[in-house]
Tab-separated table of C-alpha atoms and ligand atoms in Angstrom:
chain	number	residue	atom	x	y	z
A	65	MET	CA	-49.602	-6.748	-1.003
A	66	ARG	CA	-49.399	-3.337	-2.135
A	67	ILE	CA	-45.970	-1.770	-1.754
A	68	ASP	CA	-47.053	1.770	-2.314
A	69	LEU	CA	-49.616	0.886	1.071
A	70	LEU	CA	-46.592	-1.005	3.059
A	71	ASN	CA	-45.443	1.428	5.504
A	72	GLU	CA	-49.323	2.267	6.385
A	73	MET	CA	-49.795	-1.559	6.713
A	74	VAL	CA	-45.969	-1.435	8.627
A	75	GLU	CA	-47.553	1.318	10.979
A	76	GLU	CA	-51.113	-0.169	11.575
A	77	PHE	CA	-49.559	-4.092	12.119
A	78	SER	CA	-47.334	-2.549	14.937
A	79	LYS	CA	-50.211	-0.855	16.305
A	80	THR	CA	-52.241	-4.260	16.495
A	81	TYR	CA	-49.888	-6.473	16.991
A	82	VAL	CA	-46.630	-5.870	18.553
A	83	LYS	CA	-47.204	-3.096	20.779
A	84	PRO	CA	-49.639	-4.590	23.232
A	85	LEU	CA	-47.341	-7.614	23.460
A	86	ALA	CA	-43.788	-5.622	24.107
A	87	ARG	CA	-44.441	-4.802	28.157
A	88	SER	CA	-44.894	-8.661	28.753
A	89	VAL	CA	-41.860	-9.813	25.827
A	90	ASP	CA	-39.621	-7.954	27.798
A	91	GLU	CA	-41.003	-8.748	31.530
A	92	GLU	CA	-41.296	-12.242	30.688
A	93	GLU	CA	-38.308	-12.499	28.616
A	94	ARG	CA	-40.688	-14.376	25.876
A	95	PHE	CA	-39.497	-14.713	22.368
A	96	PRO	CA	-42.427	-13.387	20.938
A	97	ALA	CA	-43.750	-16.427	18.681
A	98	GLU	CA	-47.282	-15.770	17.589
A	99	THR	CA	-46.362	-12.684	16.389
A	100	VAL	CA	-43.477	-13.829	14.051
A	101	GLU	CA	-46.297	-16.646	12.721
A	102	LEU	CA	-47.691	-12.990	11.824
A	103	LEU	CA	-45.167	-11.307	10.336
A	104	GLY	CA	-44.060	-14.047	7.669
A	105	LYS	CA	-48.454	-13.757	6.949
A	106	TYR	CA	-47.697	-10.802	5.721
A	107	GLY	CA	-45.139	-11.358	4.569
A	108	LEU	CA	-42.774	-8.393	6.267
A	109	LEU	CA	-39.994	-11.806	6.755
A	110	GLY	CA	-39.373	-11.315	3.161
A	111	LEU	CA	-39.185	-7.749	2.160
A	112	PRO	CA	-35.726	-6.862	0.049
A	113	PHE	CA	-36.664	-10.016	-2.244
A	114	PRO	CA	-37.772	-10.822	-5.951
A	115	LYS	CA	-40.950	-12.308	-5.903
A	116	GLU	CA	-40.190	-15.895	-7.697
A	117	TYR	CA	-38.233	-16.433	-4.315
A	118	GLY	CA	-40.944	-16.204	-2.124
A	119	GLY	CA	-40.154	-12.228	-1.601
A	120	VAL	CA	-42.696	-9.236	-1.652
A	121	GLY	CA	-40.080	-7.693	-4.384
A	122	ALA	CA	-39.579	-4.049	-2.577
A	123	ASP	CA	-36.136	-2.749	-1.904
A	124	THR	CA	-33.989	-2.238	0.847
A	125	LYS	CA	-35.649	1.391	2.186
A	126	ALA	CA	-39.538	-0.660	2.545
A	127	TYR	CA	-37.560	-3.759	4.046
A	128	ILE	CA	-35.440	-0.556	6.187
A	129	ASP	CA	-39.107	1.450	7.074
A	130	THR	CA	-40.396	-1.669	7.921
A	131	VAL	CA	-37.496	-2.674	10.785
A	132	ARG	CA	-37.451	1.198	12.194
A	133	THR	CA	-41.245	1.630	12.756
A	134	ILE	CA	-41.840	-2.852	14.383
A	135	SER	CA	-38.262	-0.277	16.708
A	136	LYS	CA	-40.394	1.626	17.594
A	137	ASP	CA	-42.751	-0.410	19.038
A	138	CYS	CA	-40.561	-3.235	20.209
A	139	ALA	CA	-36.914	-4.233	19.524
A	140	THR	CA	-36.812	-7.406	20.454
A	141	THR	CA	-39.272	-7.936	17.040
A	142	SER	CA	-37.160	-5.812	14.947
A	143	VAL	CA	-33.430	-7.719	16.114
A	144	ILE	CA	-35.881	-10.848	15.107
A	145	ILE	CA	-36.435	-9.929	11.054
A	146	SER	CA	-33.747	-7.793	11.009
A	147	ALA	CA	-31.434	-10.930	11.773
A	148	HIS	CA	-33.258	-12.949	10.569
A	149	THR	CA	-33.748	-11.182	6.970
A	150	SER	CA	-29.968	-9.107	7.264
A	151	LEU	CA	-28.149	-12.117	7.846
A	152	CYS	CA	-29.523	-15.022	7.057
A	153	SER	CA	-31.874	-15.123	3.647
A	154	SER	CA	-29.913	-12.291	2.562
A	155	PRO	CA	-25.812	-13.897	1.764
A	156	ILE	CA	-28.387	-17.050	0.395
A	157	PHE	CA	-29.438	-14.173	-1.915
A	158	MET	CA	-25.931	-12.624	-2.515
A	159	PHE	CA	-24.252	-16.331	-2.809
A	160	GLY	CA	-26.578	-19.390	-3.238
A	161	SER	CA	-26.451	-21.319	-5.475
A	162	GLU	CA	-30.639	-21.552	-7.993
A	163	ALA	CA	-31.174	-25.040	-5.447
A	164	GLN	CA	-30.832	-23.604	-1.856
A	165	LYS	CA	-32.874	-20.578	-3.734
A	166	ALA	CA	-34.898	-22.135	-3.911
A	167	LYS	CA	-35.436	-25.439	-0.924
A	168	TYR	CA	-33.980	-22.255	2.044
A	169	LEU	CA	-34.310	-18.652	0.345
A	170	THR	CA	-38.662	-19.835	-0.295
A	171	LYS	CA	-39.476	-21.178	2.498
A	172	LEU	CA	-37.747	-17.689	4.297
A	173	ASN	CA	-39.621	-15.150	3.082
A	174	LYS	CA	-42.718	-16.559	2.928
A	175	GLY	CA	-41.829	-17.341	7.194
A	176	GLU	CA	-42.621	-20.819	6.523
A	177	TYR	CA	-38.411	-20.706	7.963
A	178	LEU	CA	-36.736	-18.520	10.428
A	179	GLY	CA	-32.821	-17.693	10.058
A	180	ALA	CA	-29.915	-17.257	11.963
A	181	PHE	CA	-26.428	-16.265	11.593
A	182	GLY	CA	-23.451	-17.555	13.891
A	183	LEU	CA	-19.617	-15.988	13.409
A	184	THR	CA	-19.265	-14.774	17.216
A	185	GLU	CA	-17.737	-17.492	19.278
A	186	PRO	CA	-15.811	-17.401	22.969
A	187	GLY	CA	-12.243	-15.611	20.838
A	188	ALA	CA	-13.788	-14.802	17.861
A	189	GLY	CA	-15.890	-11.090	18.615
A	190	THR	CA	-14.649	-8.158	17.059
A	191	ASP	CA	-12.032	-10.518	15.325
A	192	ALA	CA	-13.635	-12.601	13.412
A	193	SER	CA	-10.815	-13.698	11.500
A	194	GLN	CA	-10.185	-16.390	14.262
A	195	GLN	CA	-12.885	-18.565	14.207
A	196	GLN	CA	-11.945	-22.257	16.109
A	197	THR	CA	-14.827	-23.939	14.872
A	198	LYS	CA	-13.448	-26.433	12.078
A	199	ALA	CA	-15.278	-27.933	9.076
A	200	VAL	CA	-13.559	-31.373	7.833
A	201	ASP	CA	-14.503	-32.337	4.430
A	202	PHE	CA	-15.349	-36.789	4.585
A	203	GLY	CA	-16.506	-36.230	0.218
A	204	ASP	CA	-20.759	-35.775	0.665
A	205	TYR	CA	-20.730	-33.932	3.819
A	206	TYR	CA	-18.202	-31.636	6.084
A	207	GLU	CA	-18.036	-32.649	9.974
A	208	LEU	CA	-18.785	-29.075	11.783
A	209	THR	CA	-16.884	-28.561	15.314
A	210	GLY	CA	-16.931	-25.756	17.589
A	211	SER	CA	-19.201	-22.953	19.369
A	212	LYS	CA	-21.236	-19.643	18.340
A	213	ILE	CA	-21.950	-17.858	21.112
A	214	PHE	CA	-24.427	-14.796	21.295
A	215	ILE	CA	-26.834	-15.744	18.371
A	216	THR	CA	-30.320	-13.898	17.787
A	217	ASN	CA	-33.306	-16.058	17.325
A	218	ALA	CA	-30.946	-19.410	18.012
A	219	GLY	CA	-33.708	-22.052	19.253
A	220	TYR	CA	-36.034	-21.139	17.041
A	221	ALA	CA	-34.372	-19.919	13.792
A	222	ASP	CA	-34.409	-23.576	11.257
A	223	VAL	CA	-31.652	-22.429	9.137
A	224	TYR	CA	-28.564	-20.872	10.669
A	225	ILE	CA	-25.510	-19.702	8.677
A	226	ILE	CA	-22.514	-20.590	9.892
A	227	PHE	CA	-18.794	-19.756	9.686
A	228	ALA	CA	-16.118	-23.140	10.631
A	229	MET	CA	-12.512	-23.180	8.987
A	230	THR	CA	-11.972	-25.573	6.238
A	231	GLN	CA	-8.345	-24.446	5.359
A	232	PRO	CA	-7.090	-22.842	9.070
A	233	GLU	CA	-2.965	-22.740	7.468
A	234	LEU	CA	-4.864	-19.944	5.146
A	235	GLY	CA	-5.743	-17.818	7.836
A	236	LEU	CA	-9.564	-15.404	7.528
A	237	LYS	CA	-8.925	-17.206	4.065
A	238	GLY	CA	-9.732	-20.054	4.864
A	239	ILE	CA	-13.216	-19.836	6.559
A	240	SER	CA	-16.151	-20.668	4.282
A	241	ALA	CA	-20.432	-20.989	5.049
A	242	PHE	CA	-22.558	-23.120	5.369
A	243	ILE	CA	-26.500	-23.402	5.219
A	244	VAL	CA	-27.323	-25.383	8.841
A	245	GLU	CA	-30.374	-27.650	9.469
A	246	LYS	CA	-31.244	-27.437	12.929
A	247	ASP	CA	-32.289	-31.128	13.135
A	248	ILE	CA	-28.287	-32.554	11.727
A	249	LYS	CA	-27.055	-34.600	14.301
A	250	GLY	CA	-24.764	-33.441	16.310
A	251	PHE	CA	-25.278	-29.774	16.537
A	252	THR	CA	-27.264	-28.339	19.880
A	253	VAL	CA	-28.633	-25.225	21.064
A	254	GLY	CA	-26.930	-24.404	24.341
A	255	PRO	CA	-29.844	-21.760	27.304
A	256	LYS	CA	-30.371	-18.765	26.588
A	257	GLU	CA	-28.555	-16.294	27.393
A	258	LYS	CA	-30.250	-13.216	30.199
A	259	LYS	CA	-29.984	-9.869	28.678
A	260	MET	CA	-30.270	-5.807	29.101
A	261	GLY	CA	-32.014	-5.000	26.737
A	262	ILE	CA	-33.839	-6.960	23.790
A	263	ARG	CA	-35.036	-9.384	26.543
A	264	GLY	CA	-37.231	-11.017	24.053
A	265	SER	CA	-34.988	-11.872	21.601
A	266	SER	CA	-33.540	-15.241	21.590
A	267	THR	CA	-29.694	-15.359	22.649
A	268	CYS	CA	-28.569	-18.176	22.523
A	269	GLU	CA	-24.754	-20.693	21.444
A	270	LEU	CA	-24.713	-22.994	18.872
A	271	ILE	CA	-22.834	-26.543	19.699
A	272	PHE	CA	-20.935	-28.278	16.828
A	273	GLN	CA	-20.033	-31.898	17.781
A	274	LYS	CA	-18.834	-33.836	13.841
A	275	ALA	CA	-22.510	-31.860	12.437
A	276	ARG	CA	-22.956	-33.341	9.115
A	277	VAL	CA	-23.863	-30.948	6.799
A	278	PRO	CA	-24.396	-31.987	2.891
A	279	LYS	CA	-21.765	-30.873	0.949
A	280	GLU	CA	-23.937	-29.335	-0.862
A	281	ASN	CA	-24.930	-26.606	1.997
A	282	LEU	CA	-21.650	-24.804	0.924
A	283	LEU	CA	-22.289	-21.411	0.704
A	284	GLY	CA	-20.438	-19.612	-2.484
A	285	LYS	CA	-17.377	-21.383	-3.099
A	286	GLU	CA	-14.868	-23.169	0.110
A	287	GLY	CA	-12.177	-20.492	1.485
A	288	GLN	CA	-14.978	-16.529	0.625
A	289	GLY	CA	-16.422	-17.111	4.140
A	290	PHE	CA	-15.115	-14.068	5.287
A	291	LYS	CA	-15.897	-12.018	3.405
A	292	ILE	CA	-20.197	-13.443	3.101
A	293	ALA	CA	-19.507	-12.740	5.792
A	294	MET	CA	-18.581	-9.274	5.835
A	295	GLN	CA	-20.992	-8.192	2.662
A	296	THR	CA	-23.914	-9.556	5.227
A	297	LEU	CA	-22.832	-7.473	7.281
A	298	ASP	CA	-23.073	-4.168	5.773
A	299	GLY	CA	-26.286	-5.470	5.101
A	300	GLY	CA	-26.580	-6.281	9.126
A	301	ARG	CA	-25.165	-2.402	10.850
A	302	ILE	CA	-28.030	-0.907	8.226
A	303	GLY	CA	-31.096	-3.125	9.347
A	304	ILE	CA	-29.248	-2.119	13.208
A	305	ALA	CA	-29.165	1.629	12.093
A	306	ALA	CA	-32.854	1.377	10.547
A	307	GLN	CA	-33.974	-0.100	14.772
A	308	ALA	CA	-31.981	2.269	16.754
A	309	LEU	CA	-33.732	4.694	14.567
A	310	GLY	CA	-36.561	3.628	15.980
A	311	ILE	CA	-35.791	2.903	19.442
A	312	ALA	CA	-34.752	6.870	19.716
A	313	GLU	CA	-37.878	7.921	17.810
A	314	GLY	CA	-40.235	5.458	20.007
A	315	ALA	CA	-38.583	7.422	22.577
A	316	PHE	CA	-38.461	10.871	22.233
A	317	GLU	CA	-42.541	10.232	20.366
A	318	ARG	CA	-43.149	9.978	24.716
A	319	ALA	CA	-40.997	12.264	26.166
A	320	VAL	CA	-42.857	14.806	23.828
A	321	SER	CA	-45.937	13.322	25.379
A	322	TYR	CA	-45.184	13.582	29.090
A	323	VAL	CA	-43.993	17.068	28.455
A	324	LYS	CA	-47.221	18.412	26.396
A	325	THR	CA	-49.249	16.837	29.938
A	326	ARG	CA	-47.519	17.169	32.646
A	327	THR	CA	-47.522	19.966	34.580
A	328	GLN	CA	-45.000	21.569	37.282
A	329	PHE	CA	-44.713	24.953	38.451
A	330	ASN	CA	-48.157	25.685	36.803
A	331	ARG	CA	-47.966	24.739	33.275
A	332	PRO	CA	-47.095	23.049	31.575
A	333	ILE	CA	-42.996	21.833	31.246
A	334	SER	CA	-42.876	21.674	27.667
A	335	LYS	CA	-43.133	25.658	28.023
A	336	PHE	CA	-39.651	25.699	30.249
A	337	GLN	CA	-36.263	26.347	27.729
A	338	ASN	CA	-34.837	23.716	29.626
A	339	THR	CA	-36.588	21.250	27.951
A	340	GLN	CA	-37.890	22.821	24.582
A	341	PHE	CA	-33.350	23.077	24.458
A	342	VAL	CA	-33.176	19.034	24.928
A	343	ILE	CA	-36.403	18.347	23.010
A	344	ALA	CA	-34.609	20.966	19.367
A	345	ASP	CA	-31.125	18.916	20.474
A	346	LEU	CA	-33.466	15.373	19.695
A	347	LYS	CA	-35.002	16.165	17.228
A	348	THR	CA	-32.620	17.711	14.979
A	349	GLN	CA	-29.846	14.713	16.428
A	350	ILE	CA	-32.919	12.078	15.328
A	351	GLU	CA	-33.393	14.070	11.473
A	352	ALA	CA	-29.076	13.679	11.918
A	353	ALA	CA	-29.023	10.038	12.036
A	354	ARG	CA	-31.548	9.622	9.776
A	355	GLY	CA	-30.124	11.317	6.859
A	356	LEU	CA	-26.721	8.133	7.159
A	357	LEU	CA	-29.334	5.814	7.844
A	358	TYR	CA	-31.111	6.440	4.718
A	359	GLN	CA	-27.888	8.002	2.825
A	360	ALA	CA	-26.739	3.872	3.369
A	361	VAL	CA	-29.791	2.645	2.324
A	362	ALA	CA	-29.719	4.703	-1.397
A	363	ASP	CA	-26.735	3.262	-1.513
A	364	LYS	CA	-27.257	0.229	-1.861
A	365	ASP	CA	-30.342	0.177	-3.936
A	366	GLU	CA	-28.648	1.451	-6.160
A	367	ASN	CA	-26.030	-0.286	-6.302
A	368	ARG	CA	-23.476	1.655	-4.399
A	369	ASN	CA	-20.491	0.679	-2.420
A	370	TYR	CA	-21.828	0.821	1.049
A	371	THR	CA	-19.805	-0.341	3.751
A	372	VAL	CA	-18.578	2.965	5.322
A	373	SER	CA	-22.236	4.458	4.674
A	374	ALA	CA	-24.109	1.769	6.330
A	375	ALA	CA	-20.766	2.028	9.766
A	376	MET	CA	-21.464	5.310	9.096
A	377	ALA	CA	-25.826	5.099	9.831
A	378	LYS	CA	-25.392	1.875	12.833
A	379	LEU	CA	-22.401	4.029	14.267
A	380	TYR	CA	-24.315	7.380	14.637
A	381	CYS	CA	-28.065	6.259	15.125
A	382	SER	CA	-26.997	3.765	18.028
A	383	LYS	CA	-25.628	5.921	19.399
A	384	VAL	CA	-28.368	9.323	18.778
A	385	ALA	CA	-30.299	5.953	20.273
A	386	VAL	CA	-28.434	5.441	23.819
A	387	GLU	CA	-28.490	9.147	23.719
A	388	VAL	CA	-32.311	10.511	22.884
A	389	SER	CA	-33.285	7.020	25.510
A	390	ASP	CA	-31.324	8.232	28.398
A	391	LYS	CA	-32.519	11.913	27.922
A	392	ALA	CA	-36.150	10.965	26.945
A	393	ILE	CA	-35.557	9.456	30.955
A	394	GLN	CA	-33.901	12.387	32.254
A	395	LEU	CA	-37.735	14.348	30.423
A	396	MET	CA	-39.658	12.399	32.894
A	397	GLY	CA	-37.569	12.321	35.472
A	398	GLY	CA	-38.650	9.184	38.094
A	399	TYR	CA	-41.877	7.951	35.739
A	400	GLY	CA	-39.832	7.287	33.155
A	401	TYR	CA	-37.155	5.843	34.957
A	402	ILE	CA	-40.433	3.542	36.871
A	403	ARG	CA	-41.625	0.288	34.300
A	404	ASP	CA	-44.836	1.905	33.603
A	405	TYR	CA	-44.007	4.260	31.975
A	406	GLU	CA	-42.116	2.319	29.515
A	407	VAL	CA	-38.886	4.687	28.243
A	408	GLU	CA	-36.387	3.076	30.642
A	409	ARG	CA	-37.087	0.085	28.397
A	410	TYR	CA	-36.050	1.252	24.816
A	411	LEU	CA	-32.780	2.526	26.824
A	412	ARG	CA	-32.570	-1.126	28.106
A	413	ASP	CA	-33.172	-2.331	24.598
A	414	ALA	CA	-30.581	0.608	22.688
A	415	LYS	CA	-27.748	-0.274	23.966
A	416	ILE	CA	-27.245	-3.328	21.734
A	417	THR	CA	-27.159	-1.418	18.906
A	418	GLU	CA	-23.865	-0.258	19.270
A	419	ILE	CA	-22.417	-3.352	20.189
A	420	TYR	CA	-23.898	-6.723	18.419
A	421	GLU	CA	-22.811	-6.751	14.543
A	422	GLY	CA	-19.562	-5.458	15.014
A	423	THR	CA	-19.171	-2.723	18.223
A	424	SER	CA	-18.384	0.948	17.608
A	425	GLU	CA	-15.607	0.199	17.860
A	426	VAL	CA	-15.611	-1.737	14.587
A	427	GLN	CA	-17.674	0.547	12.614
A	428	ARG	CA	-14.950	3.070	13.882
A	429	MET	CA	-11.816	1.013	12.496
A	430	VAL	CA	-14.539	0.321	8.515
A	431	ILE	CA	-15.130	4.440	8.493
A	432	ALA	CA	-11.230	5.402	9.136
A	433	GLY	CA	-9.609	2.180	7.186
A	434	LYS	CA	-11.511	3.880	4.130
A	435	VAL	CA	-10.757	7.015	5.127
A	436	LEU	CA	-6.998	6.728	5.509
A	437	ALA	CA	-5.800	4.304	2.775
B	567	CAA	N1	-16.896	-6.853	1.822
B	567	CAA	C1	-16.856	-8.066	0.949
B	567	CAA	N2	-14.795	-7.818	1.872
B	567	CAA	C2	-14.454	-7.847	2.616
B	567	CAA	C3	-15.445	-6.602	4.024
B	567	CAA	C4	-16.300	-6.190	3.033
B	567	CAA	N3	-17.151	-4.679	3.853
B	567	CAA	N4	-14.159	-5.547	5.029
B	567	CAA	C5	-13.354	-6.821	4.777
B	567	CAA	N5	-13.473	-7.421	3.607
B	567	CAA	C6	-11.637	-8.740	3.093
B	567	CAA	C7	-11.192	-7.286	2.602
B	567	CAA	O1	-11.347	-7.030	1.310
B	567	CAA	C8	-9.595	-8.677	2.360
B	567	CAA	O2	-9.911	-9.207	1.686
B	567	CAA	P1	-8.528	-9.636	0.709
B	567	CAA	O3	-8.204	-10.131	1.847
B	567	CAA	O4	-9.085	-10.162	-0.318
B	567	CAA	O5	-8.399	-7.922	0.105
B	567	CAA	C9	-10.346	-9.265	3.141
B	567	CAA	O6	-11.823	-9.589	4.074
B	567	CAA	C10	-9.793	-9.082	5.254
B	567	CAA	O7	-10.209	-7.332	4.861
B	567	CAA	P2	-9.150	-7.199	7.066
B	567	CAA	O8	-7.606	-6.881	6.632
B	567	CAA	O9	-10.179	-5.327	7.206
B	567	CAA	O10	-9.971	-8.185	8.396
B	567	CAA	P3	-9.809	-8.169	9.055
B	567	CAA	O11	-9.464	-9.764	9.893
B	567	CAA	O12	-8.646	-6.803	9.751
B	567	CAA	O13	-11.333	-7.019	9.848
B	567	CAA	C11	-13.177	-6.056	11.209
B	567	CAA	C12	-11.535	-6.305	9.465
B	567	CAA	C13	-13.566	-4.913	10.198
B	567	CAA	C14	-12.346	-5.834	12.256
B	567	CAA	C15	-13.744	-7.521	10.997
B	567	CAA	O14	-13.355	-7.883	11.142
B	567	CAA	C16	-15.095	-7.308	11.425
B	567	CAA	O15	-15.685	-6.405	10.788
B	567	CAA	N6	-15.699	-7.579	12.980
B	567	CAA	C17	-16.532	-7.523	13.382
B	567	CAA	C18	-17.961	-8.775	13.959
B	567	CAA	C19	-18.932	-8.494	13.689
B	567	CAA	O16	-19.362	-7.557	13.267
B	567	CAA	N7	-19.643	-9.655	13.723
B	567	CAA	C20	-20.757	-9.774	14.694
B	567	CAA	C21	-21.509	-10.916	14.594
B	567	CAA	S1	-23.441	-10.647	13.970
B	567	CAA	C22	-24.094	-10.004	15.929
B	567	CAA	O17	-23.912	-9.091	15.883
B	567	CAA	C23	-24.984	-12.074	15.648
B	567	CAA	C24	-26.798	-11.731	15.917
B	567	CAA	O18	-26.432	-12.602	15.397
B	567	CAA	C25	-26.897	-9.989	15.691
């Protein structure tokens, strides 16, 4: 793949394969399996990882540009890419042994495997340290018992990064991370949740009943799980910020083209100052969000700590996604509210970006924690 031509290729890919399906994927709540297969074939499931592990060898920026471009057309498709890349391949790349990278990362990067991440539990959402899933050491294997909820790509993923307590008495220092294959005995996936937005993406419960995970599938060291989760989420939050910015841009482009052609009182509504002022404000918000997103990307690519810049990017980009898609509907009036014009989908899809991979309140905790330290 020519990395210098990646953005053009992704735009073409999205226009050809993603955009035409976006509406039906939403209406039918259908996981776009055929698109995921193509994403793998085009190398778009292994962008920021070295070629020696089957990746493309691009940087975070190239990956983030891709998530953003695809989000302009379909946020269901972009969250599949983001959960796979940021939440599954990335922790294996950062913390995995060479054997784990050879076994899993190569297949994930080539799209032969799809990845997912299981941290959230019924009683451990924002307070991720309260893990109840237990992993008991039986020598050659760990036995996992417990459940995870709201897991993106569940049921379609081949590999899951799962967090569980190996030493509950140590609190968050007793949490460990595991690479779990889909077919192990004692592991089942619950029914698909019915959601407000990103309705084609699969979100399910994962149930572990004495599921045996081989010892060699411990990711990192015992007790390192919480840090692995937090570092993974730092990267994931940049992915969701990119998704949010893409949603905002997609809704904005639709609104701009609408106001230029919609005529009322004998002139296009773009000639009214109210329209112009709203468009100016939305454009300014989008560019401010872009600045924060690409600052976080640069921090990651240039090996600076990006915990806070990722949190700020996600906090602001998700707010902008909700506001821009809401205002886009308002500019389009009744047409904006009906499904044929699609901007209502952008608002429904935007809302989750304020919730998953850490709510906006969590991002504020992370930012304020640093500022006030
Ligand atoms: N990188 C590395 N280490 C980190 C870290 C980071 N970003 N953040 C915290 N840590 C470390 C701390 O240094 C500390 O370690 P030491 O004790 O050795 O110093 C340890 O972790 C505990 O830190 P805190 O005291 O700050 O942790 P906390 O319990 O107060 O939690 C929190 C902080 C920010 C609220 C955290 O729990 C959190 O991010 N919660 C939200 C979880 C989340 O985002 N869930 C989404 C799941 S994924 C998803 O949405 C589903 C999907 O499939 C898309």
